[in-house]
Amino acid sequence: MEVIKTTYKHKDIEPFYVGGTSATISSNGEILATPINEDVIITNLYTNEILHKIEGDGELITNIIITPDGSKLAILSQSQQLRIFDVNQGQIIKTFKLPSPSYISTVDVTSSLFAFGGSDGVITVWDIEGGYVTHSLKGHGTTVCSLAFYGELNSTEWKLASGDIMGTVKIWDLVKRKCIITSNEHNSAVRGVGFSESGEFFITGGRDEVAIIYNTKNYKPINTYSITEQVENAGFIKLRNNKEYFYTAGAENTLKIWNIHTGNLMAQSATPFKTNEELVIIDAIKLDNDDLVLVISDQTLIHLNLQDTYELIPDMEIPIAKRIAGNHGIIADLRYVGPNFDLIALATNSPALRIVDTSKPLELKLYEGHKDLLNALDVSVNGKWLATASKDNEAILWKWDDEEDDFKLYARFQGHAGSVSSIALSRSDETPKFLITGSSDLTIKKWKIPSQSNTVVKTSEYTRRAHEKDINSIDVAPNDEYFASASYDKLGKIWNTETGETIGVLKGHKRGLWDINFFKYDKLIVTGSGDKTIKVWSLNDFTCLKTFEGHTNSVQRVKFFNRNNPQLLSTGADGLIKLWDYKSGEIIKTFDNHDNRIWSIDIKDDGIQFVTADADGKISEWEDNSEEELRLKEEQTKLKVEQEQSLSNYINNKDWPNAFLLALTLDHSMRLYNVLKSCIETNDDPSSTIGSKELESTIVSLSDDQLIKLFTKVRDWNVNFRFFEISQKLISVVILNIDDEKLSEVKGLMKIIDSIIPYNERHFTRIDDLIEQSFILDYAVDQMNKSIA
């Protein structure tokens, strides 16, 4: 008989890039630094692990820049504070107050100098090794918004280019410490400046949709090119054939590579599918191998593979090496997908379907097809068919391609007059026969799966007016005979799949329903509601069999699992996951791993694994370790019995040191107290405060952690006058035998001792009172004796 699931261990995929500030990456593509509001995360992209989390100074990050060698990171915030972080040491090594907030920065190729552009127009150049300002360049009358170095430290060719939001460009000679060129060719913010590797050319690109190529001999424009989009970044790139090109990136979310001499478009990254989502490339970072990493405004990064490109072919699409997701935003739904169910598909507040591999949690694949954000997902029983429902009023079916190990768009389903809010595929066969969709137009449609790919299906098998309010969830029974719908009108409904007729209504919730789910192994169905309850219904007569209460807010998702011992998993707007035993109706476990509303959950291998995601974009994958926990508890119980027997033997044999140490290890206050009390009462050694010199030596030689544990017990005993005497004897042993300086070095010990002192004073005051009262009594007795005499 299958063991009931009682506990799970988990691993998390957390957002590591939040905010409009650009990310920064080392020149070999290994070390990535990203802002997360006022903090900074440093990640190793080779190992997919977070190296450091740097807490902020209370203000939002305005800019970060890492040295090409990945050793130092400059962090700038709205507070005007500059902090230099040593990546290898894992600590801040220098702080400095800049004259104004800085929103742009750069670093030279030798990792020697940072430059920061201020909102007051001042450029600060910083010596990384020495930790001081080398230049304070004044000349821009407004915010500096682009910077680029050329040359090397201590060379005669050591320059810095800068551009501001009014279109002014300046070239600074850092050796002569002065501006040598001022150009006003642009009439809008100059967001890209750069020098070619050969030093022959200089480029500026602006939001006036123009890129200008200059000859560096006199910095006169030699070519002005219309880019037809706002330029957010521009620079030069050299391919393996040693030919130099210039690139631009910006408002169209596409990187373009151009011929320097003719301005002809030579290649570009993939043209994004047109949606209502306005994405912009906010930065393009060139790596050592001339690959480019694009930083997109939705906090994703695209690594473009240019290192293998020898020659550019007209209309060439630059291949993508990988995508990195800094965060996924609000995750509305998710499913395990793929032939082995080892991938996770996400419906987020984005039109693109996202799929992540948890073995490479930072990377993702995007599947474009919808024009508006996704609402819901469903997957076939073999994981090879994936259905998506979108706010664009369409559903899309995706099919796994075994040759390419990837999903391909298979068919579109058009016909709803409103957002498609819920979706479900047939269950009885590995290849789905039909698709059910629910919409904000309050209808449900059944669609036949077409036999050919790249089909647009515009006619459904039937359409039914289903509910009076939004349809939030649809599920199909394991044998495809029924399907169920859940609506915000407080009702769940059971439908005949073949005819589309209602055969049962689930009525009893006091607020709208968010989820509905068939149990695969019995005629049961479960609903989760905004009234904070879960209800299980019979499919025989549609009556409510059980109501589960425990969430403190709306139940967003609820799923049945476990064939032989039916259980439930539910997630709520309270950010909690609850594991239920169906038979007893009791909560087995509450998992408090999320900080926000948990919109989605999916279960794998009948509860061996499940995955959850919340409104912050945090994903947690859970794995059953009930048997492991049970085995561990049995071992702990066995060990405890053995230790209890050993303790009894030590006490009987008057082996006080070992009895004391074992009782302290067991961390049971009264057992420890009784060991000490027995030792004192036995009093084998009258010269010892506690009846045993050996025990005193043991106490004096305790480790710092053991001292903390012992004094915690002493503090607790000292509160009660009954235990006061023994606690004072222990304090006496420690104070008289351990040096004060050593005690003060034990972290946290003095705080515990300070909490003991007030009770000591109270106890000694009580003793003084008793002594005083005894004198009065003695006097009274003495006077009575004299009177009698």
PDB file of N, CA and C in Angstrom, residues 583-622:
ATOM      1  N   LYS A 583      -9.279  11.503   3.531  1.00  0.00           N
ATOM      2  CA  LYS A 583     -10.125  10.673   4.397  1.00  0.00           C
ATOM      3  C   LYS A 583     -10.412  11.350   5.734  1.00  0.00           C
ATOM      4  N   SER A 584      -9.385  11.903   6.364  1.00  0.00           N
ATOM      5  CA  SER A 584      -9.575  12.521   7.678  1.00  0.00           C
ATOM      6  C   SER A 584     -10.016  13.975   7.571  1.00  0.00           C
ATOM      7  N   GLY A 585      -9.754  14.588   6.421  1.00  0.00           N
ATOM      8  CA  GLY A 585     -10.077  16.008   6.249  1.00  0.00           C
ATOM      9  C   GLY A 585      -9.107  16.928   6.957  1.00  0.00           C
ATOM     10  N   GLU A 586      -7.989  16.371   7.437  1.00  0.00           N
ATOM     11  CA  GLU A 586      -7.024  17.148   8.212  1.00  0.00           C
ATOM     12  C   GLU A 586      -5.904  17.694   7.320  1.00  0.00           C
ATOM     13  N   ILE A 587      -5.343  18.824   7.757  1.00  0.00           N
ATOM     14  CA  ILE A 587      -4.156  19.366   7.099  1.00  0.00           C
ATOM     15  C   ILE A 587      -2.943  18.596   7.606  1.00  0.00           C
ATOM     16  N   ILE A 588      -2.237  17.938   6.692  1.00  0.00           N
ATOM     17  CA  ILE A 588      -1.042  17.192   7.079  1.00  0.00           C
ATOM     18  C   ILE A 588       0.131  18.142   7.262  1.00  0.00           C
ATOM     19  N   LYS A 589       0.227  19.115   6.361  1.00  0.00           N
ATOM     20  CA  LYS A 589       1.372  20.023   6.376  1.00  0.00           C
ATOM     21  C   LYS A 589       0.987  21.327   5.693  1.00  0.00           C
ATOM     22  N   THR A 590       1.556  22.417   6.196  1.00  0.00           N
ATOM     23  CA  THR A 590       1.435  23.723   5.533  1.00  0.00           C
ATOM     24  C   THR A 590       2.839  24.171   5.152  1.00  0.00           C
ATOM     25  N   PHE A 591       3.029  24.484   3.876  1.00  0.00           N
ATOM     26  CA  PHE A 591       4.324  24.933   3.373  1.00  0.00           C
ATOM     27  C   PHE A 591       4.266  26.440   3.151  1.00  0.00           C
ATOM     28  N   ASP A 592       5.138  27.141   3.850  1.00  0.00           N
ATOM     29  CA  ASP A 592       5.147  28.607   3.784  1.00  0.00           C
ATOM     30  C   ASP A 592       6.420  29.064   3.065  1.00  0.00           C
ATOM     31  N   ASN A 593       6.436  28.839   1.752  1.00  0.00           N
ATOM     32  CA  ASN A 593       7.650  29.119   0.989  1.00  0.00           C
ATOM     33  C   ASN A 593       7.509  30.329   0.070  1.00  0.00           C
ATOM     34  N   HIS A 594       6.282  30.787  -0.128  1.00  0.00           N
ATOM     35  CA  HIS A 594       6.024  31.907  -1.032  1.00  0.00           C
ATOM     36  C   HIS A 594       5.580  33.133  -0.243  1.00  0.00           C
ATOM     37  N   ASP A 595       5.890  34.305  -0.802  1.00  0.00           N
ATOM     38  CA  ASP A 595       5.535  35.562  -0.143  1.00  0.00           C
ATOM     39  C   ASP A 595       4.335  36.246  -0.784  1.00  0.00           C
ATOM     40  N   ASN A 596       3.817  35.668  -1.857  1.00  0.00           N
ATOM     41  CA  ASN A 596       2.713  36.308  -2.562  1.00  0.00           C
ATOM     42  C   ASN A 596       1.716  35.244  -3.017  1.00  0.00           C
ATOM     43  N   ARG A 597       0.626  35.696  -3.573  1.00  0.00           N
ATOM     44  CA  ARG A 597      -0.452  34.820  -4.050  1.00  0.00           C
ATOM     45  C   ARG A 597       0.100  33.739  -4.985  1.00  0.00           C
ATOM     46  N   ILE A 598      -0.274  32.496  -4.722  1.00  0.00           N
ATOM     47  CA  ILE A 598       0.189  31.376  -5.546  1.00  0.00           C
ATOM     48  C   ILE A 598      -0.897  31.047  -6.565  1.00  0.00           C
ATOM     49  N   TRP A 599      -0.637  31.460  -7.801  1.00  0.00           N
ATOM     50  CA  TRP A 599      -1.633  31.284  -8.853  1.00  0.00           C
ATOM     51  C   TRP A 599      -1.637  29.875  -9.439  1.00  0.00           C
ATOM     52  N   SER A 600      -0.530  29.159  -9.327  1.00  0.00           N
ATOM     53  CA  SER A 600      -0.434  27.934 -10.125  1.00  0.00           C
ATOM     54  C   SER A 600       0.279  26.804  -9.400  1.00  0.00           C
ATOM     55  N   ILE A 601      -0.151  25.584  -9.755  1.00  0.00           N
ATOM     56  CA  ILE A 601       0.456  24.362  -9.229  1.00  0.00           C
ATOM     57  C   ILE A 601       0.266  23.263 -10.261  1.00  0.00           C
ATOM     58  N   ASP A 602       1.240  22.356 -10.351  1.00  0.00           N
ATOM     59  CA  ASP A 602       1.069  21.152 -11.168  1.00  0.00           C
ATOM     60  C   ASP A 602       1.755  20.002 -10.452  1.00  0.00           C
ATOM     61  N   ILE A 603       1.195  18.801 -10.635  1.00  0.00           N
ATOM     62  CA  ILE A 603       1.658  17.615  -9.918  1.00  0.00           C
ATOM     63  C   ILE A 603       2.202  16.604 -10.914  1.00  0.00           C
ATOM     64  N   LYS A 604       3.283  15.940 -10.522  1.00  0.00           N
ATOM     65  CA  LYS A 604       3.967  14.980 -11.394  1.00  0.00           C
ATOM     66  C   LYS A 604       4.098  13.644 -10.672  1.00  0.00           C
ATOM     67  N   ASP A 605       3.974  12.559 -11.424  1.00  0.00           N
ATOM     68  CA  ASP A 605       4.149  11.198 -10.891  1.00  0.00           C
ATOM     69  C   ASP A 605       3.287  10.955  -9.659  1.00  0.00           C
ATOM     70  N   ASP A 606       2.018  11.363  -9.747  1.00  0.00           N
ATOM     71  CA  ASP A 606       1.034  11.127  -8.698  1.00  0.00           C
ATOM     72  C   ASP A 606       1.497  11.622  -7.328  1.00  0.00           C
ATOM     73  N   GLY A 607       2.152  12.782  -7.322  1.00  0.00           N
ATOM     74  CA  GLY A 607       2.502  13.409  -6.057  1.00  0.00           C
ATOM     75  C   GLY A 607       3.936  13.246  -5.623  1.00  0.00           C
ATOM     76  N   ILE A 608       4.737  12.516  -6.402  1.00  0.00           N
ATOM     77  CA  ILE A 608       6.152  12.394  -6.051  1.00  0.00           C
ATOM     78  C   ILE A 608       6.829  13.762  -6.187  1.00  0.00           C
ATOM     79  N   GLN A 609       6.372  14.530  -7.166  1.00  0.00           N
ATOM     80  CA  GLN A 609       6.866  15.896  -7.331  1.00  0.00           C
ATOM     81  C   GLN A 609       5.691  16.822  -7.627  1.00  0.00           C
ATOM     82  N   PHE A 610       5.836  18.082  -7.228  1.00  0.00           N
ATOM     83  CA  PHE A 610       4.911  19.103  -7.695  1.00  0.00           C
ATOM     84  C   PHE A 610       5.656  20.429  -7.780  1.00  0.00           C
ATOM     85  N   VAL A 611       5.080  21.366  -8.505  1.00  0.00           N
ATOM     86  CA  VAL A 611       5.719  22.663  -8.714  1.00  0.00           C
ATOM     87  C   VAL A 611       4.696  23.761  -8.477  1.00  0.00           C
ATOM     88  N   THR A 612       5.141  24.853  -7.857  1.00  0.00           N
ATOM     89  CA  THR A 612       4.259  25.993  -7.598  1.00  0.00           C
ATOM     90  C   THR A 612       4.933  27.270  -8.075  1.00  0.00           C
ATOM     91  N   ALA A 613       4.125  28.274  -8.364  1.00  0.00           N
ATOM     92  CA  ALA A 613       4.657  29.578  -8.779  1.00  0.00           C
ATOM     93  C   ALA A 613       3.713  30.663  -8.301  1.00  0.00           C
ATOM     94  N   ASP A 614       4.286  31.840  -7.991  1.00  0.00           N
ATOM     95  CA  ASP A 614       3.477  32.897  -7.397  1.00  0.00           C
ATOM     96  C   ASP A 614       3.487  34.182  -8.214  1.00  0.00           C
ATOM     97  N   ALA A 615       2.842  35.202  -7.681  1.00  0.00           N
ATOM     98  CA  ALA A 615       2.690  36.473  -8.379  1.00  0.00           C
ATOM     99  C   ALA A 615       3.984  37.275  -8.438  1.00  0.00           C
ATOM    100  N   ASP A 616       5.007  36.861  -7.685  1.00  0.00           N
ATOM    101  CA  ASP A 616       6.324  37.506  -7.761  1.00  0.00           C
ATOM    102  C   ASP A 616       7.229  36.843  -8.791  1.00  0.00           C
ATOM    103  N   GLY A 617       6.766  35.747  -9.386  1.00  0.00           N
ATOM    104  CA  GLY A 617       7.585  35.029 -10.353  1.00  0.00           C
ATOM    105  C   GLY A 617       8.490  33.978  -9.746  1.00  0.00           C
ATOM    106  N   LYS A 618       8.331  33.692  -8.460  1.00  0.00           N
ATOM    107  CA  LYS A 618       9.141  32.666  -7.809  1.00  0.00           C
ATOM    108  C   LYS A 618       8.555  31.288  -8.101  1.00  0.00           C
ATOM    109  N   ILE A 619       9.427  30.360  -8.505  1.00  0.00           N
ATOM    110  CA  ILE A 619       9.023  28.987  -8.796  1.00  0.00           C
ATOM    111  C   ILE A 619       9.666  28.073  -7.763  1.00  0.00           C
ATOM    112  N   SER A 620       8.881  27.179  -7.186  1.00  0.00           N
ATOM    113  CA  SER A 620       9.410  26.199  -6.239  1.00  0.00           C
ATOM    114  C   SER A 620       9.041  24.807  -6.725  1.00  0.00           C
ATOM    115  N   GLU A 621      10.041  23.952  -6.826  1.00  0.00           N
ATOM    116  CA  GLU A 621       9.793  22.558  -7.203  1.00  0.00           C
ATOM    117  C   GLU A 621       9.968  21.692  -5.969  1.00  0.00           C
ATOM    118  N   TRP A 622       8.965  20.872  -5.700  1.00  0.00           N
ATOM    119  CA  TRP A 622       8.890  20.096  -4.460  1.00  0.00           C
ATOM    120  C   TRP A 622       9.032  18.613  -4.781  1.00  0.00           C
TER     121      TRP A 622
END
